Amino acid sequence: MAVYDGYEAVIGLEVHAQLQTASKIFCACRVEYGEPPNVLTCPTCLGLPGALPVLNKKAVDYALRLIMAVGGAVNKRSVFARKNYFYPDLPKGYQISQYERPLGQGGAVEFDLPGGGRGRCGINRVHLEEDAGKSLHPDGGEKYTRIDLNRCGAALVEIVTEPEIASPEEAYGYLQSLKLILQYLRICSGDMEKGHLRCDANVSVRPAGQTAFGTRTEVKNMNSFKAVQRALRFEIQRQIRLLRSGGKVSQATLLWDEKQEVAVEMRGKEESEDYRYFPEPDLVSLNVTDDWINHIRDRLPELPDARTRRLVRQYQIRDYDASVLCADCGLADYFEQVMKTYDDAQVAANWIQTEVLALIGETGVRIGDFCVRPAMLAELLGMVSSGEISGRIGKTVLAEMHRTGRTASAIIKDKGLALISDPARLSQVIDDVLRTHTDSVAAYRGGKLELFGFFVGQVMKATRGQADPVVVNDLLKQKLET
Ligand SMILES: [Zn+2]
């Protein structure tokens, strides 16, 4: 447990993940990001009187996948409940959620600990609910807040942990791991910037060793995992300072202000009774049969840890490389696609981790949208392996492929980049180099053998890196030693 000057922190996280269903949870409206405001709406998600919700089965399938992936238990009968609160972007005045009987309970998520090793955090519950819309507060001095209800009614799962996280760094590790699981299950993009993944944190501190919990606060409005980490650090320190100076922590909801790096009190924290939960009268209870559970269990996708182990086994690559590749489901997919038409796994893994990641990092595209498709990289790597081009030229060709979307062979042919192995042609180049550096040649012959590399460099420069290094070495030795 991380100890802060005699105090320890107790953190619980509530993550809302938007499920990638084609339609919303209780109506047939499409779920899309970036559409004009309020076009993806209907009487049900607008909360018009008389409109009735119909549960989207896919949303249940997805939530079941998650519950099973974390080893939780499925409640065969769960109940939707109304959570009553007024918010401008929630036109019904209540949110349909699950309260007393959530769909899933228990299970755990494992994650990497900051100092090495693995941590584990228990899951308290996983339940389904609908999303609210969005309030837009334009900066331009506008008098109004605009409401966009496109997101209203999108399917969410809420994943609530046990209060078992001891530090902001552990919270970060947990979130990374959970996001990866959601991505591997192909149920949520995990994109925090688009709001597809949102995290609220409950934080309290207590004297180290005390078993009773301190008073907790809830921190909201963190837009990245790093922001969660910073907000938790801030709040833990604030509570410790308060207790030290003889004050008391009061239960409250705080909003994290990323620019100022402070958490500001928004309101006294609601208790569950403030929401006046009651069973949703327009929906029957959700009954999940054994067949349904088995159907989902039999089709559970491979999870990140299992995939990492498999890549090491199947392709004989290093553990570290496998874990880098598997830290992004798309990257691991990319690697496996390359390996369909290329055979040196370690070379492919190296290129993907260095060259490919650098290129997509520069432009901010996702690996899935990277214009150099796996088969194209496989072709390029094949040409490097066979000695048709040098590794160095290969890197320039890859950059050109990324810029133009063309294939390696087209670029190499067009630009005449193939490796020069013809001894007659290289012999001429070498003669020119030796003629222009007579002093160095004399020095080399006088015993300064380390100048050999210099000559190789000059030949490479003269051939724009296209000279076959093996032939160059042989010829240079011959010519310098005669
Ligand atoms: Zn709708």
XYZ file of C-alpha atoms and ligand atoms in Angstrom:
483
model
C 0.000 0.000 0.000
C 1.276 3.430 -0.916
C 1.736 5.486 2.214
C 1.625 9.268 2.200
C 3.420 10.491 5.348
C 1.556 8.213 7.702
C -1.670 8.214 5.687
C -2.898 5.824 3.078
C -5.341 6.398 0.259
C -8.355 4.288 -0.602
C -9.634 4.678 -4.143
C -12.590 3.181 -5.943
C -13.292 3.839 -9.603
C -16.523 4.027 -11.554
C -15.993 3.698 -15.262
C -18.689 4.335 -17.852
C -17.951 2.638 -21.140
C -20.051 3.390 -24.212
C -20.920 0.127 -25.925
C -20.317 -0.047 -29.664
C -23.825 -1.126 -30.530
C -25.201 0.107 -33.861
C -28.321 1.483 -32.162
C -29.158 2.941 -28.767
C -30.075 0.846 -25.755
C -33.844 1.440 -25.736
C -34.645 2.649 -29.271
C -33.522 2.099 -32.872
C -31.648 5.432 -33.275
C -28.125 5.042 -34.623
C -25.149 5.744 -32.363
C -22.573 7.866 -34.208
C -20.002 10.409 -33.190
C -19.681 13.739 -35.008
C -23.166 13.953 -36.615
C -24.999 17.309 -36.634
C -26.722 17.882 -33.269
C -30.047 16.216 -32.499
C -30.444 14.261 -35.744
C -30.060 10.856 -34.080
C -33.177 11.095 -31.952
C -36.721 9.717 -31.743
C -39.636 10.031 -29.324
C -38.147 7.377 -27.012
C -34.716 8.910 -26.509
C -36.225 12.408 -26.452
C -38.368 11.218 -23.559
C -41.661 12.225 -25.172
C -44.787 11.133 -23.274
C -46.068 7.707 -24.227
C -42.900 6.521 -25.944
C -41.769 3.158 -24.612
C -38.295 1.670 -24.256
C -37.385 -1.668 -25.886
C -34.150 -3.275 -24.699
C -31.356 -3.752 -27.270
C -30.232 -7.380 -26.993
C -26.770 -6.577 -28.361
C -26.106 -4.272 -25.409
C -26.842 -7.190 -23.066
C -24.562 -9.479 -25.113
C -21.728 -6.976 -24.809
C -22.179 -6.441 -21.085
C -22.245 -10.226 -20.581
C -18.959 -10.522 -22.460
C -17.357 -8.064 -20.085
C -18.765 -9.710 -16.959
C -17.393 -13.073 -18.067
C -14.037 -11.635 -19.126
C -13.444 -10.255 -15.614
C -14.677 -13.474 -14.025
C -17.840 -11.961 -12.571
C -21.131 -13.716 -11.857
C -24.149 -13.029 -14.061
C -27.392 -12.312 -12.249
C -29.847 -14.379 -14.212
C -32.546 -11.929 -13.275
C -31.652 -8.268 -13.217
C -33.895 -5.241 -12.979
C -33.869 -1.859 -14.659
C -34.533 1.080 -12.369
C -35.262 4.759 -12.758
C -32.621 7.046 -11.355
C -34.382 10.353 -10.950
C -32.521 13.585 -11.374
C -32.955 16.702 -13.397
C -30.301 17.627 -15.867
C -30.774 19.722 -19.021
C -29.356 16.997 -21.258
C -31.604 14.301 -19.788
C -35.064 15.224 -21.089
C -36.993 12.460 -19.285
C -35.900 13.698 -15.876
C -34.636 10.208 -15.082
C -32.066 7.796 -16.391
C -32.847 4.122 -16.882
C -30.128 2.247 -15.028
C -29.816 -0.824 -12.843
C -29.724 -0.497 -9.099
C -30.587 -3.280 -6.701
C -30.034 -6.115 -9.135
C -27.268 -5.302 -11.583
C -26.479 -7.641 -14.479
C -23.089 -8.630 -13.088
C -21.348 -8.832 -9.722
C -17.838 -9.743 -8.640
C -14.749 -10.611 -10.644
C -11.464 -8.715 -10.855
C -9.133 -6.904 -13.217
C -5.390 -7.516 -13.122
C -2.992 -4.757 -14.037
C 0.697 -3.833 -14.087
C 1.959 -2.257 -10.877
C 4.099 0.876 -11.178
C 7.135 -0.791 -9.574
C 6.772 -4.011 -11.587
C 4.650 -7.053 -10.810
C 0.901 -7.431 -11.099
C -1.901 -5.906 -9.052
C -5.518 -6.944 -8.865
C -8.642 -4.967 -8.187
C -11.983 -6.544 -7.349
C -15.077 -5.551 -9.310
C -18.129 -4.751 -7.237
C -20.699 -4.587 -10.028
C -21.262 -4.206 -13.741
C -24.573 -2.784 -14.868
C -26.277 -1.476 -17.973
C -27.699 2.009 -18.349
C -28.500 4.684 -20.885
C -26.334 7.702 -21.561
C -27.450 11.313 -21.254
C -27.034 13.938 -23.984
C -24.402 16.633 -24.048
C -24.571 20.259 -22.931
C -22.432 22.487 -25.118
C -21.153 25.694 -23.610
C -19.726 27.724 -26.498
C -16.916 30.105 -25.603
C -17.983 32.993 -27.835
C -19.906 34.850 -25.140
C -23.153 33.183 -26.191
C -25.962 33.568 -23.678
C -27.312 30.058 -24.122
C -26.172 26.552 -23.460
C -26.894 24.273 -26.389
C -28.108 20.733 -25.934
C -27.202 17.864 -28.259
C -29.236 14.728 -27.628
C -27.529 12.464 -30.197
C -25.815 10.603 -27.388
C -28.931 10.442 -25.222
C -29.903 6.785 -24.868
C -26.602 5.324 -26.069
C -25.808 2.063 -24.269
C -23.358 2.231 -21.369
C -21.917 -0.292 -18.998
C -20.845 1.027 -15.655
C -18.016 -0.866 -14.013
C -17.635 -0.176 -10.299
C -14.548 -1.408 -8.481
C -14.173 -2.369 -4.863
C -12.270 0.286 -2.883
C -9.018 -1.579 -3.418
C -6.843 0.872 -5.325
C -4.102 2.381 -3.184
C -2.510 5.043 -5.368
C -3.032 7.235 -8.436
C -0.463 5.081 -10.274
C -2.442 1.928 -9.530
C -5.586 3.671 -10.753
C -3.772 4.415 -13.994
C -2.690 0.782 -14.352
C -6.216 -0.458 -13.679
C -7.697 1.889 -16.285
C -5.151 0.862 -18.922
C -5.914 -2.761 -18.300
C -9.695 -2.293 -18.320
C -9.550 -0.273 -21.526
C -7.544 -3.006 -23.197
C -10.034 -5.660 -22.104
C -12.918 -3.580 -23.518
C -11.054 -3.180 -26.800
C -10.188 -6.863 -27.029
C -13.806 -7.772 -26.370
C -14.673 -5.391 -29.240
C -17.408 -3.778 -27.207
C -15.996 -0.258 -26.635
C -13.460 1.902 -28.460
C -11.934 3.044 -25.157
C -11.552 6.530 -26.606
C -11.624 8.952 -23.668
C -11.387 12.029 -25.884
C -14.664 11.161 -27.546
C -16.178 10.369 -24.176
C -16.497 6.675 -24.982
C -14.787 5.937 -21.698
C -15.378 8.104 -18.636
C -14.070 7.711 -15.140
C -15.194 9.026 -11.767
C -13.167 8.331 -8.650
C -14.096 7.941 -4.993
C -11.225 8.922 -2.756
C -10.634 8.842 0.967
C -7.573 8.793 3.178
C -6.993 7.302 6.617
C -4.089 6.950 9.026
C -1.883 4.091 7.782
C -2.996 0.811 9.330
C -6.497 1.959 10.297
C -9.203 -0.363 8.987
C -12.194 2.010 9.060
C -12.589 4.120 5.935
C -12.245 7.889 6.032
C -14.886 10.195 4.571
C -14.783 10.023 0.810
C -15.203 12.549 -1.923
C -16.047 11.915 -5.543
C -13.916 13.450 -8.282
C -15.410 13.859 -11.755
C -14.603 15.418 -15.109
C -11.263 13.825 -15.870
C -10.686 13.506 -19.593
C -7.662 11.253 -19.797
C -5.957 8.575 -17.728
C -3.188 11.056 -16.961
C -5.808 13.528 -15.749
C -7.232 10.840 -13.451
C -3.774 10.353 -12.017
C -3.202 14.089 -11.503
C -6.662 14.636 -10.008
C -6.195 11.764 -7.555
C -2.803 13.065 -6.470
C -4.311 16.471 -5.886
C -7.279 15.166 -3.928
C -5.250 12.780 -1.752
C -2.856 15.587 -0.809
C -5.737 17.973 -0.154
C -7.436 15.518 2.207
C -4.213 14.731 4.053
C -3.461 18.430 4.534
C -6.977 19.003 5.801
C -6.752 16.185 8.367
C -3.278 17.271 9.451
C -4.440 20.771 10.187
C -7.222 19.385 12.364
C -9.979 19.794 9.768
C -12.517 17.249 8.511
C -13.136 15.981 5.028
C -16.738 16.537 4.045
C -18.542 14.357 1.564
C -18.688 16.221 -1.719
C -18.487 15.966 -5.475
C -15.492 17.741 -6.965
C -14.869 18.719 -10.564
C -11.332 18.385 -11.854
C -10.087 21.478 -13.660
C -7.335 20.234 -15.931
C -6.050 23.705 -16.869
C -5.680 24.933 -13.297
C -4.840 21.437 -11.991
C -7.258 21.781 -9.098
C -10.417 19.954 -8.059
C -13.258 22.362 -7.300
C -16.234 21.470 -5.141
C -19.341 21.257 -7.276
C -21.988 20.189 -4.790
C -22.527 18.161 -1.662
C -22.434 14.521 -2.709
C -25.744 12.875 -3.465
C -26.623 9.753 -1.624
C -28.490 7.005 -3.399
C -31.740 8.042 -1.651
C -31.493 11.402 -3.433
C -32.143 9.597 -6.698
C -35.393 7.963 -5.530
C -34.661 4.763 -7.416
C -37.605 2.551 -8.264
C -38.034 -0.327 -10.738
C -38.627 0.897 -14.296
C -42.338 0.230 -14.880
C -42.005 0.200 -18.691
C -39.543 -2.716 -18.773
C -39.885 -6.269 -17.522
C -36.994 -7.754 -15.594
C -34.068 -8.947 -17.695
C -33.816 -12.732 -17.592
C -30.646 -14.293 -18.919
C -30.860 -18.030 -19.602
C -28.049 -20.565 -19.222
C -28.074 -21.041 -23.004
C -27.533 -17.338 -23.503
C -24.655 -17.306 -21.021
C -23.043 -20.361 -22.631
C -23.451 -18.900 -26.096
C -21.510 -15.787 -25.044
C -18.915 -17.746 -23.072
C -18.142 -20.029 -26.023
C -17.459 -17.025 -28.236
C -15.392 -14.888 -25.846
C -12.509 -13.336 -27.803
C -8.920 -13.907 -26.742
C -7.943 -11.481 -23.962
C -4.761 -9.358 -23.829
C -2.731 -11.546 -21.446
C -3.584 -14.735 -23.314
C -2.712 -13.121 -26.627
C 0.666 -11.905 -25.338
C 1.542 -15.428 -24.244
C 0.361 -16.866 -27.551
C 2.434 -14.452 -29.653
C 5.575 -15.444 -27.765
C 4.783 -19.118 -28.238
C 3.588 -19.021 -31.825
C 6.080 -16.560 -33.320
C 9.048 -16.980 -30.957
C 9.326 -13.237 -30.339
C 10.557 -11.671 -27.106
C 8.115 -11.254 -24.162
C 8.658 -7.535 -24.166
C 7.883 -7.213 -27.877
C 4.751 -9.310 -27.525
C 3.495 -7.119 -24.705
C 4.143 -3.921 -26.687
C 2.244 -5.337 -29.667
C -0.614 -6.584 -27.502
C -0.956 -3.269 -25.658
C -2.988 -2.213 -28.695
C -5.375 -4.761 -30.123
C -5.051 -3.152 -33.567
C -1.262 -3.341 -33.456
C -1.302 -7.039 -32.584
C -3.802 -7.592 -35.434
C -1.478 -5.699 -37.769
C 1.487 -7.833 -36.761
C -0.403 -11.066 -37.291
C -1.578 -9.887 -40.705
C 2.007 -9.089 -41.742
C 3.038 -12.571 -40.663
C 0.614 -14.117 -43.153
C 2.937 -13.253 -46.028
C 6.286 -12.676 -44.307
C 8.270 -15.101 -42.228
C 10.741 -13.365 -39.906
C 8.588 -12.530 -36.874
C 11.294 -10.760 -34.897
C 12.117 -8.460 -37.825
C 8.425 -7.699 -38.324
C 7.995 -7.011 -34.596
C 11.003 -4.665 -34.608
C 9.828 -2.698 -37.622
C 6.304 -2.340 -36.283
C 7.461 -1.158 -32.873
C 9.915 1.384 -34.228
C 9.197 2.547 -37.779
C 5.447 1.945 -37.924
C 4.738 3.357 -34.470
C 6.872 6.420 -35.228
C 4.960 7.107 -38.456
C 1.511 6.737 -36.938
C 2.664 8.732 -33.913
C 3.672 11.629 -36.187
C 0.307 11.809 -37.893
C -1.883 10.622 -35.060
C -3.698 8.037 -37.213
C -4.830 4.776 -35.695
C -3.109 1.603 -36.764
C -6.403 0.443 -38.265
C -6.403 3.501 -40.566
C -2.671 3.362 -41.374
C -2.457 3.478 -45.177
C 0.478 1.050 -45.308
C -1.608 -2.090 -45.008
C -0.016 -5.221 -43.461
C 0.479 -6.933 -46.856
C 2.324 -3.836 -48.101
C 4.701 -3.864 -45.131
C 5.207 -7.594 -45.635
C 6.254 -6.941 -49.245
C 8.730 -4.260 -48.165
C 10.230 -6.441 -45.418
C 10.556 -9.281 -47.909
C 12.610 -7.035 -50.185
C 14.876 -6.023 -47.293
C 15.324 -9.636 -46.170
C 16.205 -10.823 -49.660
C 18.800 -8.063 -50.003
C 16.970 -6.331 -52.833
C 17.197 -3.069 -50.894
C 19.104 -2.145 -47.749
C 17.417 -1.702 -44.389
C 18.191 1.983 -44.491
C 16.588 2.441 -47.890
C 13.698 0.344 -46.601
C 13.004 2.974 -43.959
C 12.890 5.783 -46.534
C 10.657 3.677 -48.741
C 8.294 3.066 -45.818
C 8.043 6.798 -45.161
C 7.280 7.324 -48.851
C 4.641 4.572 -48.766
C 3.060 6.300 -45.793
C 3.089 9.644 -47.625
C 1.771 8.412 -50.966
C -0.048 5.152 -50.227
C 1.969 3.424 -52.998
C 3.542 -0.017 -52.766
C 7.218 -0.624 -52.012
C 7.951 -2.200 -55.403
C 6.401 0.750 -57.278
C 8.447 3.275 -55.304
C 11.708 1.323 -55.617
C 11.250 0.888 -59.368
C 10.298 4.528 -59.917
C 13.122 5.981 -57.922
C 15.738 3.413 -58.878
C 16.375 2.543 -55.246
C 17.306 -1.097 -55.654
C 20.570 -2.220 -54.106
C 23.650 -1.832 -56.332
C 25.616 -5.080 -56.231
C 27.291 -4.876 -59.639
C 31.084 -5.002 -58.862
C 32.045 -3.106 -62.032
C 29.773 -0.206 -61.156
C 30.822 -0.129 -57.493
C 34.462 -0.424 -58.442
C 34.192 2.863 -60.334
C 32.552 4.601 -57.384
C 35.261 3.314 -55.032
C 38.029 4.471 -57.357
C 36.511 7.966 -57.375
C 36.315 8.001 -53.582
C 39.940 6.863 -53.183
C 41.125 9.427 -55.736
C 39.459 12.320 -53.887
C 40.821 11.236 -50.484
C 44.463 10.489 -51.230
C 45.564 11.737 -47.781
C 43.254 9.312 -46.004
C 44.355 6.487 -48.285
C 47.976 7.175 -47.377
C 47.081 7.304 -43.685
C 45.202 4.011 -43.935
C 48.116 2.353 -45.652
C 50.364 3.804 -42.981
C 48.421 1.852 -40.340
C 45.353 3.991 -39.539
C 43.008 1.064 -40.162
C 40.009 2.664 -38.462
C 39.660 4.825 -41.590
C 38.037 1.839 -43.311
C 34.614 2.872 -42.027
C 35.135 6.339 -43.409
C 35.666 4.947 -46.932
C 32.561 2.772 -46.654
C 30.626 5.854 -45.575
C 31.856 7.833 -48.578
C 30.831 5.066 -50.976
C 27.389 4.895 -49.351
C 27.043 8.639 -49.632
C 27.980 8.558 -53.306
C 25.380 5.858 -53.983
C 22.651 7.362 -51.757
C 22.932 4.340 -49.493
C 22.181 1.893 -52.292
C 25.547 0.130 -52.474
C 25.516 -3.486 -51.331
C 27.678 -3.333 -48.186
C 29.115 -6.833 -48.637
C 30.407 -6.096 -52.131
C 31.694 -2.673 -51.033
C 33.650 -4.215 -48.147
C 35.275 -6.812 -50.393
C 36.212 -4.348 -53.114
C 37.523 -1.728 -50.691
C 39.763 -4.256 -48.951
C 41.176 -5.407 -52.260
C 41.839 -1.880 -53.493
C 43.303 -0.518 -50.259
C 45.616 -3.440 -49.744
C 47.201 -3.348 -53.186
Zn -34.104 7.208 -30.226
